[in-house]
Amino acid sequence: MSQEEKTMDKLIQELKNMKEKAYQGGGEDRIKAQHSKGKLTARERLALLFDEGTFNEIMTFATTKATEFGLDKMKMYGDGVVTGWGKVDGRTVFAYSQDFTELGGTLGEMHANKIAKVYELALKVGAPVVGINDSGGARIQEGAVALEGYGQVFKMNVMASGVIPQITIMAGPAAGGAVYSPALTDFIIMIKGDAYYMFVTGPEITKVVLGEEVSFQDLGGAVIHATKSGVVHFLAENEQDAINIAKRLLSYLPSNNMEEPPFMDTGDPADRDVKDVEQIVPTDSAKPFDMKEIIYRIVDNGEFLEVHKHWAQNIVVGFARIAGNVVGIVANNSQYLGAAIDIDAADKAARFIRFCDAFNIPLISLVDTPGYIPGTDQEYKGIIRHGAKMLYAFAEATVPKITVIIRKSYGGAHIAMSIKSLGADLVYAWPTAEIAVTGPEGAVRILYKKEIQASSNPDEFIKQKIAEYRKLFANPYWSAEKGLIDDVIEPKDTRRVIVSALEMLRNKREYRYPKKHGNIPL
Ligand code: HXC
C-alpha cells in the first residue's frame, strides 16, 4: 500500500487481516493435524483457561530474527507461542501457550523473549503464570541461540519461584532440556494419551545407548510420571480436565507471596462435629485405615485437592479449606507401606511444605506413622539425606503449623511430621495416639537383650515386656504429662480445635536469621 492510498479504513482492514493471519497460526492443515492427534490449538486452550473475553494477547506479531535454513521465509506471527494475560475466576493470571502448528512450537530467541516478557510482567504485578507446553524443544535452526533462550526461561522460572505461583500443563511432547522449565515450576499437570510425553532422552537413543526397548508412553507418559517418577503432580484425563485442574489449583493459591490465600465462604459451619470420625480408626494399631476419609470429614464440604495423588501414597498432601481458610494438609496413610516414610514420601512432603510456606498457607499435620523405612534399599538411596528434607522444611516454615497425632507417632518420623521442638505451634493428640522412640517389639529386644537371653521362657518374657511398654507409651498421656502435647482431644472436636487454632494464629509472625539462603539437603 503506498502512502497516498492509506485511509483509516484501509489501515484498520490491514490490521484485521494481519491479526487473522496470526490467529491462524501454522495454517489450516497443521491445525487439522493438531486436532487429529486429539490436541487443541494454543488459542483454543487459552480460551478454556480464561474467563470469556478477558484474554489480552501481547507480542502477537513477533517473529524470529533468524535467517538460517530458510527461517526468514518461514516467519510466522507469534513465533510458536501465544502470550498474554487475562482473568481466571475474576483474578489476573498470565499465560503462555506454545503453538505446535507454528514451527512445531519450538523455542527460539523470540519465543523465549515472549515467555520472559510474560514473567517480567507477572513478577511486577504479582500474578501467577500458567505455561501450556506443546513443543518440539529447542529450535534446531537457531542453534545455540535457542539454548540461550531456554537459559533465559529457566532463569525466569527460578526468579519467580516463591514469588508467584507457577503452573505447567504438559499438552504435547517435551524432550531433552525442554523438560526442565516445567520441572522448575511449582506444579505440573499432565494429560493422559499418546500425544503427551516428556523425557530427557527418548526411546530411540535409549535403545542405542542401553539396548533397552521402551515405548514413548512407558518412558515418559503421564501415568508413568504421575505414579513412578513423581515429576507430575496432577494426572489429567484430557485437555479440558487439565485446564479444570489448573483453575481449581489457582482457587487455593494467593496471587503472590505477599498476599494471603483467597478466603471463600464455603457455607460449612466452623463449629460442627466431625461426624463418625472415630469409627474410621481401628483401635488395633496394626490395622490400616484410609487417612483421606478423616481429611474429607474435617475439611469444608469434603473438598480436598490432592497433590501427587498417585505417587508416594504412604503420605498424603494437598489443599483444602477449613472455615473458608486455605490450609495445606500433610498426612500419613497406613494403607500404603504401613504409612512408613520412605525417600519419595519425604521428597513429596518436603516440597509441598516449602510451597505452602512460601505462599502463606498454614500447615496441618495428621499423624499416623511407625517411622522411617529400614533396610538397604532405602539406606543406599539416601533415606538419611531425603528424610532430612522433611525436618528441614517443617523447621524452616514460618506459617502456622498445627499437628494432630491420630494414632502412631514413632521415632524420627514423629519429629518429621512436625512436633513442638521443631517449631509446631500447637500439637494435639487423639486418645488413640501412641508416641514413643520406637515400636514396642524393637524397644523390648534392645532394652531387655540380656534378660531375654537369660530367660527360661523368652517368648513369654518378651510378650510381658511388650505389654508393659505399650501400657506406658501407647497412649498420648505420657507425652501430655511431659508437656509435649497441648491437649488430648475427642476426635469429633478436631475441626473445631483446628478452626480456633487457625484463628488464633492468623497474625503469627516468626523471624529467621538473615541469610542468603539455607542449604536444604538435596
Ligand atoms: C525445528 C522442529 C523441531 C525442532 C519439530 N520441528 N521439532 N523444528 N526444531 N526441534 C518441526 C518439524 O520439522 C515440523 O515442521 C513441525 O515441527 C512438527 O513436527 P513433526 O515432526 O511433524 O511432528 P510430530 O510427528 O508430531 O513429532 C513431534 C516431535 C518431533 C516428536 C516433537 O518433531 C521431534 O522429535 N522433534 C525433535 C525433538 C528434539 O530432538 N528436540 C530437541 C530436544 S533438545 P513442519 O514445517 O513440517 O510443520 C532440547 C534442548 C533444550 O530441546 C535445551 C535446554 C537446556
Coordinates of C-alpha atoms and ligand atoms in Angstrom, one line a residue:
M1 CA 0.0 0.0 0.0
S2 CA 1.5 3.3 -1.0
Q3 CA 1.4 6.3 1.4
E4 CA -1.2 8.3 -0.5
E5 CA -3.6 5.3 -0.8
K6 CA -3.8 4.9 3.0
T7 CA -7.1 5.7 4.7
M8 CA -8.0 4.8 8.2
D9 CA -10.4 2.1 6.9
K10 CA -7.7 0.5 4.9
L11 CA -5.2 0.6 7.8
I12 CA -7.7 -1.0 10.1
Q13 CA -8.5 -3.6 7.5
E14 CA -4.8 -4.3 7.1
L15 CA -4.5 -4.8 10.9
K16 CA -7.5 -7.1 10.9
N17 CA -6.0 -9.2 8.1
M18 CA -2.7 -9.4 9.9
K19 CA -4.4 -10.4 13.2
E20 CA -6.5 -13.0 11.3
K21 CA -3.3 -14.4 9.8
A22 CA -1.6 -14.5 13.3
Y23 CA -4.7 -16.3 14.7
Q24 CA -4.4 -18.9 12.0
G25 CA -1.0 -20.0 13.5
G26 CA 0.6 -22.6 11.2
G27 CA -2.4 -22.7 8.9
E28 CA -5.4 -25.0 8.3
D29 CA -3.5 -28.2 7.6
R30 CA -1.4 -28.0 10.7
I31 CA -4.5 -27.2 12.8
K32 CA -6.2 -30.3 11.3
A33 CA -3.1 -32.3 12.2
Q34 CA -3.2 -31.0 15.7
H35 CA -6.8 -31.9 16.1
S36 CA -6.3 -35.3 14.6
K37 CA -3.9 -36.1 17.5
G38 CA -6.7 -35.2 19.9
K39 CA -4.9 -32.0 20.8
L40 CA -6.4 -28.5 21.0
T41 CA -4.6 -25.5 19.5
A42 CA -2.7 -23.0 21.6
R43 CA -5.5 -20.4 21.4
E44 CA -8.3 -23.0 22.0
R45 CA -6.5 -23.9 25.2
L46 CA -6.3 -20.3 26.3
A47 CA -10.0 -19.8 25.6
L48 CA -10.8 -22.6 28.0
L49 CA -8.5 -21.2 30.7
F50 CA -9.6 -17.6 30.8
D51 CA -12.9 -16.1 31.6
E52 CA -14.7 -15.3 28.4
G53 CA -13.4 -12.2 26.6
T54 CA -10.7 -11.4 29.2
F55 CA -7.5 -12.6 27.3
N56 CA -5.1 -9.8 26.2
E57 CA -2.5 -11.1 23.8
I58 CA 0.9 -9.5 23.7
M59 CA 3.7 -9.6 21.1
T60 CA 1.2 -11.1 18.6
F61 CA 3.3 -10.1 15.6
A62 CA 6.7 -11.1 16.9
T63 CA 8.6 -13.4 14.6
T64 CA 12.1 -15.0 14.5
K65 CA 15.0 -12.8 13.6
A66 CA 17.0 -15.9 12.5
T67 CA 17.7 -16.4 8.8
E68 CA 19.4 -19.8 8.7
F69 CA 17.8 -22.8 7.0
G70 CA 15.3 -20.5 5.3
L71 CA 13.8 -19.4 8.6
D72 CA 13.4 -15.9 7.2
K73 CA 11.0 -17.3 4.6
M74 CA 9.1 -19.4 7.2
K75 CA 8.5 -16.5 9.6
M76 CA 5.2 -16.9 11.4
Y77 CA 3.5 -14.3 13.6
G78 CA 3.8 -15.3 17.2
D79 CA 6.9 -17.4 16.8
G80 CA 5.3 -20.6 18.1
V81 CA 3.9 -19.2 21.3
V82 CA 0.8 -17.2 22.3
T83 CA 1.4 -15.0 25.3
G84 CA -0.6 -12.6 27.4
W85 CA -2.8 -12.2 30.5
G86 CA -6.5 -12.5 31.4
K87 CA -8.8 -13.3 34.2
V88 CA -9.4 -16.7 35.8
D89 CA -12.4 -16.7 38.0
G90 CA -12.0 -12.9 38.1
R91 CA -8.3 -12.9 39.1
T92 CA -5.4 -11.8 36.9
V93 CA -3.3 -14.7 35.6
F94 CA -0.6 -14.6 33.0
A95 CA -0.1 -17.4 30.5
Y96 CA 2.0 -18.7 27.6
S97 CA 0.7 -21.4 25.3
Q98 CA 3.1 -23.0 22.8
D99 CA 1.7 -23.3 19.3
F100 CA 2.7 -26.6 17.9
T101 CA 1.2 -25.6 14.5
E102 CA 4.0 -22.9 14.1
L103 CA 7.4 -24.4 13.7
G104 CA 6.4 -27.3 16.0
G105 CA 6.0 -24.9 18.9
T106 CA 9.8 -24.9 19.0
L107 CA 11.7 -22.4 21.2
G108 CA 14.0 -19.9 19.5
E109 CA 15.2 -16.4 20.6
M110 CA 11.9 -14.5 20.1
H111 CA 9.8 -17.4 21.5
A112 CA 11.9 -17.2 24.7
N113 CA 11.7 -13.4 24.8
K114 CA 7.9 -13.7 24.7
I115 CA 7.8 -16.1 27.6
A116 CA 10.3 -13.9 29.5
K117 CA 8.1 -10.9 28.9
V118 CA 5.1 -12.7 30.5
Y119 CA 7.2 -13.5 33.5
E120 CA 8.5 -9.9 33.8
L121 CA 5.0 -8.5 33.9
A122 CA 3.7 -11.3 36.2
L123 CA 6.5 -10.6 38.6
K124 CA 6.0 -6.8 38.5
V125 CA 2.3 -7.1 39.3
G126 CA 2.4 -10.3 41.4
A127 CA 0.2 -12.7 39.4
P128 CA 0.5 -16.4 38.7
V129 CA 1.9 -17.8 35.4
V130 CA 0.3 -20.8 33.7
G131 CA 2.5 -22.3 31.0
I132 CA 1.0 -24.6 28.4
N133 CA 3.8 -26.7 26.9
D134 CA 3.5 -28.3 23.5
S135 CA 6.8 -28.1 21.7
G136 CA 9.5 -29.9 19.7
G137 CA 12.0 -28.3 22.0
A138 CA 15.0 -26.2 21.1
R139 CA 14.6 -24.9 17.5
I140 CA 17.3 -26.6 15.7
Q141 CA 17.7 -23.9 13.0
E142 CA 18.6 -21.3 15.7
G143 CA 21.4 -23.3 17.1
A144 CA 23.0 -22.2 20.4
V145 CA 20.7 -19.1 20.4
A146 CA 17.8 -21.4 21.1
L147 CA 19.7 -22.9 24.0
E148 CA 20.3 -19.4 25.4
G149 CA 16.6 -18.9 25.1
Y150 CA 16.0 -21.9 27.3
G151 CA 18.5 -20.5 29.8
Q152 CA 16.5 -17.3 29.8
V153 CA 13.3 -19.1 30.5
F154 CA 14.9 -21.3 33.2
K155 CA 16.2 -18.2 34.9
M156 CA 12.8 -16.5 34.9
N157 CA 11.3 -19.7 36.4
V158 CA 13.9 -19.6 39.2
M159 CA 13.5 -15.8 39.8
A160 CA 9.7 -16.3 40.1
S161 CA 10.0 -19.3 42.4
G162 CA 8.5 -18.5 45.8
V163 CA 7.3 -15.1 44.5
I164 CA 4.4 -16.0 42.2
P165 CA 2.8 -19.5 41.7
Q166 CA 3.8 -21.2 38.5
I167 CA 1.7 -24.0 37.0
T168 CA 2.7 -26.0 33.9
I169 CA 0.3 -28.0 31.7
M170 CA 2.1 -30.7 29.7
A171 CA 0.0 -30.7 26.5
G172 CA 2.3 -32.2 24.0
P173 CA 5.9 -33.6 23.7
A174 CA 8.8 -32.4 25.8
A175 CA 12.2 -33.8 25.2
G176 CA 15.8 -33.0 26.3
G177 CA 16.4 -29.8 28.2
A178 CA 12.8 -28.7 27.4
V179 CA 11.6 -30.7 30.3
Y180 CA 13.4 -28.5 32.8
S181 CA 11.3 -25.4 32.6
P182 CA 8.2 -27.4 33.7
A183 CA 10.4 -29.1 36.4
L184 CA 11.4 -25.7 37.7
T185 CA 7.8 -24.6 38.2
D186 CA 5.6 -25.4 41.2
F187 CA 3.1 -27.9 39.8
I188 CA 2.9 -30.0 36.6
I189 CA -0.4 -31.1 35.2
M190 CA 0.0 -33.7 32.5
I191 CA -2.6 -35.1 30.1
K192 CA -3.0 -38.8 29.6
G193 CA -2.6 -40.1 26.0
D194 CA -0.2 -40.9 23.2
A195 CA 0.3 -37.3 22.1
Y196 CA 1.7 -36.3 25.5
Y197 CA 5.1 -37.3 26.9
M198 CA 8.2 -35.9 28.5
F199 CA 11.7 -37.3 28.9
V200 CA 15.3 -36.2 28.9
T201 CA 16.2 -38.9 26.4
G202 CA 13.7 -40.5 24.0
P203 CA 13.2 -44.2 23.2
E204 CA 15.5 -44.2 20.1
I205 CA 18.6 -43.0 22.0
T206 CA 17.7 -45.2 25.0
K207 CA 17.7 -48.2 22.6
V208 CA 21.1 -47.2 21.0
V209 CA 22.8 -46.4 24.3
L210 CA 21.3 -49.1 26.6
G211 CA 19.8 -51.6 24.3
E212 CA 16.6 -51.0 26.2
E213 CA 13.4 -51.1 24.2
V214 CA 10.6 -48.9 25.6
S215 CA 7.6 -47.1 24.2
F216 CA 7.1 -43.4 24.4
Q217 CA 4.4 -43.8 27.0
D218 CA 6.3 -46.3 29.1
L219 CA 9.3 -44.0 29.2
G220 CA 7.6 -40.7 29.6
G221 CA 3.8 -40.8 29.5
A222 CA 1.6 -39.0 32.1
V223 CA 0.8 -42.2 34.0
I224 CA 4.5 -43.1 34.5
H225 CA 5.3 -39.6 35.7
A226 CA 2.3 -39.4 38.0
T227 CA 2.9 -42.8 39.6
K228 CA 6.6 -43.7 39.3
S229 CA 8.9 -40.6 38.8
G230 CA 6.8 -38.1 40.8
V231 CA 7.5 -35.5 38.1
V232 CA 3.8 -34.9 37.5
H233 CA 1.6 -33.6 40.3
F234 CA -1.8 -34.0 38.7
L235 CA -2.9 -36.5 36.1
A236 CA -5.5 -35.1 33.7
E237 CA -7.9 -37.3 31.7
N238 CA -8.0 -34.9 28.8
E239 CA -7.3 -31.3 27.8
Q240 CA -10.4 -29.8 29.4
D241 CA -9.6 -31.7 32.6
A242 CA -6.1 -30.3 32.7
I243 CA -7.5 -26.7 32.4
N244 CA -10.1 -27.5 35.1
I245 CA -7.3 -28.8 37.5
A246 CA -5.3 -25.6 36.8
K247 CA -8.3 -23.4 37.7
R248 CA -9.1 -25.4 40.8
L249 CA -5.5 -25.2 41.9
L250 CA -5.4 -21.5 41.4
S251 CA -8.5 -21.1 43.5
Y252 CA -6.4 -22.2 46.6
L253 CA -3.4 -20.0 45.8
P254 CA -2.6 -16.4 46.6
S255 CA -1.5 -14.4 43.5
N256 CA 1.9 -13.8 45.1
N257 CA 4.0 -14.3 48.2
M258 CA 2.8 -11.0 49.8
E259 CA -0.8 -12.0 49.7
E260 CA -2.9 -14.3 51.9
P261 CA -4.5 -17.2 50.1
P262 CA -8.1 -16.4 48.9
F263 CA -10.8 -16.8 51.6
M264 CA -14.0 -18.3 50.4
D265 CA -17.3 -18.6 52.3
T266 CA -18.0 -22.3 51.9
G267 CA -21.1 -22.4 54.0
D268 CA -19.7 -25.3 56.0
P269 CA -20.2 -24.5 59.8
A270 CA -16.9 -23.8 61.6
D271 CA -18.2 -25.4 64.8
R272 CA -19.7 -28.6 63.6
D273 CA -18.7 -32.1 64.9
V274 CA -16.6 -34.2 62.7
K275 CA -19.2 -36.9 62.1
D276 CA -18.4 -40.5 63.0
V277 CA -14.7 -39.8 62.5
E278 CA -13.7 -42.0 65.4
Q279 CA -15.1 -45.0 63.6
I280 CA -12.5 -44.8 60.9
V281 CA -9.5 -45.5 63.1
P282 CA -9.2 -49.2 64.2
T283 CA -8.2 -49.4 67.9
D284 CA -5.9 -52.2 66.9
S285 CA -3.0 -50.1 65.7
A286 CA -1.7 -52.9 63.4
K287 CA -4.8 -52.4 61.2
P288 CA -4.5 -49.9 58.3
F289 CA -7.2 -47.2 57.6
D290 CA -7.8 -44.6 55.0
M291 CA -6.5 -41.2 56.3
K292 CA -8.2 -39.4 53.4
E293 CA -11.6 -40.4 55.0
I294 CA -10.6 -38.3 58.0
I295 CA -9.4 -35.4 55.9
Y296 CA -12.7 -35.4 53.9
R297 CA -14.7 -35.2 57.1
I298 CA -12.6 -32.4 58.7
V299 CA -12.4 -30.0 55.8
D300 CA -15.1 -27.8 54.3
N301 CA -17.6 -29.8 52.3
G302 CA -15.2 -32.7 52.0
E303 CA -13.3 -30.9 49.2
F304 CA -9.6 -31.8 49.1
L305 CA -7.4 -31.1 46.2
E306 CA -4.8 -33.9 46.5
V307 CA -1.3 -33.2 45.1
H308 CA 0.8 -36.1 43.9
K309 CA -2.3 -38.4 44.4
H310 CA -0.8 -41.4 42.7
W311 CA 2.8 -41.2 43.9
A312 CA 4.3 -42.0 47.3
Q313 CA 0.8 -42.7 48.6
N314 CA 2.1 -43.5 52.0
I315 CA 2.0 -39.8 52.6
V316 CA -0.9 -37.6 51.5
V317 CA -0.6 -33.9 50.7
G318 CA -3.0 -31.3 49.3
F319 CA -5.1 -28.2 49.7
A320 CA -8.4 -27.7 51.4
R321 CA -10.4 -25.1 53.2
I322 CA -11.3 -25.1 56.9
A323 CA -13.9 -22.5 57.8
G324 CA -13.2 -20.9 54.4
N325 CA -9.4 -20.5 55.0
V326 CA -7.0 -22.4 52.8
V327 CA -4.7 -25.0 54.5
G328 CA -2.1 -27.4 53.3
I329 CA -2.5 -30.9 54.7
V330 CA 0.3 -33.4 55.3
A331 CA -0.9 -36.8 56.5
N332 CA 0.3 -40.4 56.7
N333 CA -1.7 -43.2 55.1
S334 CA -1.3 -46.6 56.6
Q335 CA -2.9 -48.3 53.6
Y336 CA 0.5 -47.9 51.8
L337 CA 3.8 -49.2 53.3
G338 CA 2.0 -49.1 56.7
A339 CA 2.5 -45.3 56.5
A340 CA 6.2 -45.6 57.0
I341 CA 8.1 -42.7 55.4
D342 CA 10.4 -43.6 52.5
I343 CA 12.5 -41.4 50.2
D344 CA 9.7 -40.5 47.9
A345 CA 7.3 -39.7 50.7
A346 CA 9.9 -37.4 52.3
D347 CA 10.6 -35.6 49.0
K348 CA 6.9 -35.2 48.3
A349 CA 6.1 -33.8 51.7
A350 CA 9.1 -31.5 51.9
R351 CA 8.3 -29.9 48.6
F352 CA 4.7 -29.3 49.5
I353 CA 5.6 -27.9 52.9
R354 CA 8.0 -25.4 51.3
F355 CA 5.4 -24.4 48.7
C356 CA 2.9 -23.7 51.4
D357 CA 5.4 -21.8 53.5
A358 CA 6.4 -19.6 50.5
F359 CA 2.8 -18.7 49.8
N360 CA 1.4 -18.2 53.4
I361 CA -0.6 -21.3 53.5
P362 CA -0.9 -22.8 57.1
L363 CA 0.1 -26.4 57.5
I364 CA -1.9 -29.1 59.2
S365 CA -0.2 -32.5 60.0
L366 CA -2.3 -35.5 60.6
V367 CA 0.0 -38.2 62.0
D368 CA -0.1 -42.0 61.9
T369 CA 3.4 -43.3 61.1
P370 CA 5.5 -46.1 62.5
G371 CA 8.8 -44.4 61.4
Y372 CA 11.2 -44.2 58.5
I373 CA 11.6 -47.4 56.4
P374 CA 14.6 -49.5 57.4
G375 CA 16.8 -51.6 55.1
T376 CA 19.5 -51.5 52.5
D377 CA 17.3 -50.3 49.6
Q378 CA 16.3 -47.1 51.3
E379 CA 19.7 -46.6 53.1
Y380 CA 21.6 -47.0 49.9
K381 CA 19.3 -44.5 48.1
G382 CA 19.9 -42.0 50.9
I383 CA 16.9 -42.0 53.3
I384 CA 19.1 -40.0 55.6
R385 CA 19.6 -37.2 53.1
H386 CA 16.0 -37.4 51.8
G387 CA 14.4 -37.9 55.2
A388 CA 16.2 -34.8 56.4
K389 CA 14.3 -32.7 53.9
M390 CA 11.0 -33.0 55.8
L391 CA 12.7 -32.0 59.0
Y392 CA 14.3 -29.0 57.2
A393 CA 11.1 -28.0 55.5
F394 CA 8.9 -28.0 58.7
A395 CA 11.6 -26.3 60.8
E396 CA 12.1 -23.6 58.2
A397 CA 8.4 -22.9 57.7
T398 CA 7.1 -19.8 59.5
V399 CA 3.4 -20.3 58.6
P400 CA 1.0 -21.5 61.3
K401 CA 1.8 -25.2 61.9
I402 CA -0.8 -27.4 63.7
T403 CA -0.2 -31.1 64.4
V404 CA -2.9 -33.7 65.3
I405 CA -1.5 -37.1 66.2
I406 CA -4.2 -39.5 65.2
R407 CA -2.5 -42.8 66.0
K408 CA 1.1 -44.0 65.7
S409 CA 3.9 -41.4 66.0
Y410 CA 7.3 -43.1 66.4
G411 CA 10.9 -42.1 66.2
G412 CA 12.4 -39.8 63.6
A413 CA 9.1 -39.8 61.7
H414 CA 7.3 -38.4 64.9
I415 CA 9.7 -35.4 64.6
A416 CA 9.4 -35.2 60.8
M417 CA 5.6 -34.8 61.0
S418 CA 6.1 -31.6 63.0
I419 CA 6.5 -31.5 66.8
K420 CA 6.9 -28.7 69.3
S421 CA 10.7 -28.6 69.4
L422 CA 10.8 -28.5 65.6
G423 CA 8.5 -25.4 65.6
A424 CA 4.9 -26.7 65.6
D425 CA 2.7 -24.0 67.1
L426 CA 0.2 -26.5 68.6
V427 CA 0.3 -30.3 68.9
Y428 CA -2.9 -32.2 69.6
A429 CA -3.5 -35.9 70.0
W430 CA -6.5 -38.2 69.8
P431 CA -6.9 -40.8 72.6
T432 CA -5.7 -43.4 70.1
A433 CA -2.3 -41.8 69.9
E434 CA 0.9 -43.8 70.5
I435 CA 4.1 -41.8 70.9
A436 CA 7.5 -43.3 71.6
V437 CA 11.1 -43.5 70.4
T438 CA 10.5 -46.8 68.7
G439 CA 7.8 -49.5 68.4
P440 CA 7.3 -52.0 71.3
E441 CA 8.8 -55.1 69.6
G442 CA 12.1 -53.4 68.7
A443 CA 12.3 -51.5 72.0
V444 CA 11.8 -54.6 74.2
R445 CA 14.5 -56.5 72.3
I446 CA 17.0 -53.7 72.8
L447 CA 16.1 -52.8 76.4
Y448 CA 16.0 -56.4 77.7
K449 CA 18.6 -58.1 75.5
K450 CA 20.5 -59.7 78.4
E451 CA 17.3 -60.7 80.2
I452 CA 15.8 -62.3 77.1
Q453 CA 19.0 -64.4 76.6
A454 CA 18.9 -65.5 80.3
S455 CA 15.2 -66.2 80.4
S456 CA 13.9 -69.8 80.5
N457 CA 10.8 -68.7 78.5
P458 CA 12.0 -65.8 76.3
D459 CA 8.7 -65.6 74.3
E460 CA 6.6 -65.2 77.4
F461 CA 9.1 -62.7 78.8
I462 CA 9.0 -60.6 75.6
K463 CA 5.2 -60.7 75.5
Q464 CA 5.0 -59.4 79.0
K465 CA 7.5 -56.7 78.5
I466 CA 5.8 -55.6 75.3
A467 CA 2.5 -55.3 77.2
E468 CA 4.3 -53.2 79.8
Y469 CA 5.9 -50.9 77.2
R470 CA 2.6 -50.5 75.4
K471 CA 0.8 -49.6 78.6
L472 CA 3.4 -46.9 79.2
F473 CA 3.8 -45.3 75.8
A474 CA 0.9 -46.5 73.6
N475 CA -1.2 -43.6 74.7
P476 CA -1.0 -39.8 74.4
Y477 CA -1.0 -39.2 78.2
W478 CA 2.7 -39.9 79.0
S479 CA 3.7 -37.2 76.4
A480 CA 0.9 -34.9 77.6
E481 CA 2.2 -35.1 81.1
K482 CA 5.6 -34.1 79.9
G483 CA 4.1 -31.0 78.2
L484 CA 4.8 -32.3 74.7
I485 CA 1.1 -32.4 73.7
D486 CA -1.0 -29.2 74.1
D487 CA -4.3 -31.2 74.5
V488 CA -5.8 -34.6 74.0
I489 CA -9.0 -34.1 72.1
E490 CA -12.1 -36.1 71.2
P491 CA -12.0 -37.0 67.5
K492 CA -15.3 -35.2 66.8
D493 CA -13.8 -31.9 68.1
T494 CA -10.9 -31.9 65.6
R495 CA -12.4 -29.4 63.2
R496 CA -13.4 -27.0 66.0
V497 CA -9.9 -27.3 67.5
I498 CA -8.2 -26.6 64.2
V499 CA -10.6 -23.7 63.4
S500 CA -9.8 -22.0 66.8
A501 CA -6.0 -22.6 66.4
L502 CA -6.0 -21.2 62.9
E503 CA -8.0 -18.1 64.0
M504 CA -5.6 -17.5 66.9
L505 CA -2.5 -18.0 64.7
R506 CA -3.8 -15.8 61.9
N507 CA -1.3 -12.9 62.7
K508 CA 1.6 -15.2 63.5
R509 CA 4.9 -13.7 62.8
E510 CA 8.1 -15.6 63.2
Y511 CA 11.5 -14.4 62.1
R512 CA 14.7 -16.1 60.9
Y513 CA 18.3 -15.2 60.9
P514 CA 19.1 -13.1 57.8
K515 CA 20.9 -15.2 55.2
K516 CA 21.4 -15.5 51.5
H517 CA 19.5 -18.9 51.5
G518 CA 19.6 -22.1 53.5
N519 CA 21.1 -25.3 52.3
I520 CA 18.3 -27.9 52.3
P521 CA 19.8 -31.4 51.9
L522 CA 19.0 -32.2 48.2
Ligands
HXC1 C1 12.9 -27.3 14.5 C2 11.2 -28.8 14.6 C3 11.7 -29.3 15.8 C4 12.9 -28.8 16.3 C5 9.9 -30.3 15.4 N1 10.0 -29.4 14.4 N2 10.9 -30.3 16.2 N3 11.8 -27.8 14.0 N4 13.5 -27.8 15.6 N5 13.5 -29.2 17.4 C6 9.1 -29.1 13.3 C7 9.0 -30.2 12.3 O1 10.0 -30.0 11.3 C8 7.6 -29.9 11.7 O2 7.7 -28.8 10.9 C9 6.9 -29.5 12.9 O3 7.8 -29.0 13.9 C10 6.0 -30.6 13.5 O4 6.9 -31.7 13.8 P1 6.6 -33.1 13.3 O5 7.9 -33.9 13.4 O6 5.9 -33.1 12.0 O7 5.5 -33.6 14.4 P2 5.3 -35.0 15.1 O8 5.4 -36.1 14.1 O9 4.1 -34.8 16.0 O10 6.6 -35.1 16.1 C11 6.8 -34.2 17.1 C12 8.2 -34.5 17.7 C13 9.3 -34.5 16.6 C14 8.2 -35.8 18.4 C15 8.5 -33.4 18.7 O11 9.1 -33.3 15.8 C16 10.7 -34.5 17.1 O12 11.2 -35.5 17.6 N6 11.3 -33.3 17.1 C17 12.7 -33.1 17.6 C18 12.7 -33.1 19.1 C19 14.1 -32.8 19.5 O13 15.0 -33.5 19.4 N7 14.2 -31.5 20.0 C20 15.4 -31.0 20.6 C21 15.4 -31.6 22.0 S1 16.8 -31.0 22.9 P3 6.6 -28.6 9.7 O14 7.1 -27.4 9.0 O15 6.7 -29.9 8.9 O16 5.3 -28.4 10.3 C22 16.2 -29.6 23.5 C23 17.3 -28.9 24.2 C24 16.8 -27.9 25.2 O17 15.2 -29.1 23.4 C25 18.0 -27.5 26.0 C26 17.6 -26.7 27.2 C27 18.8 -26.7 28.1

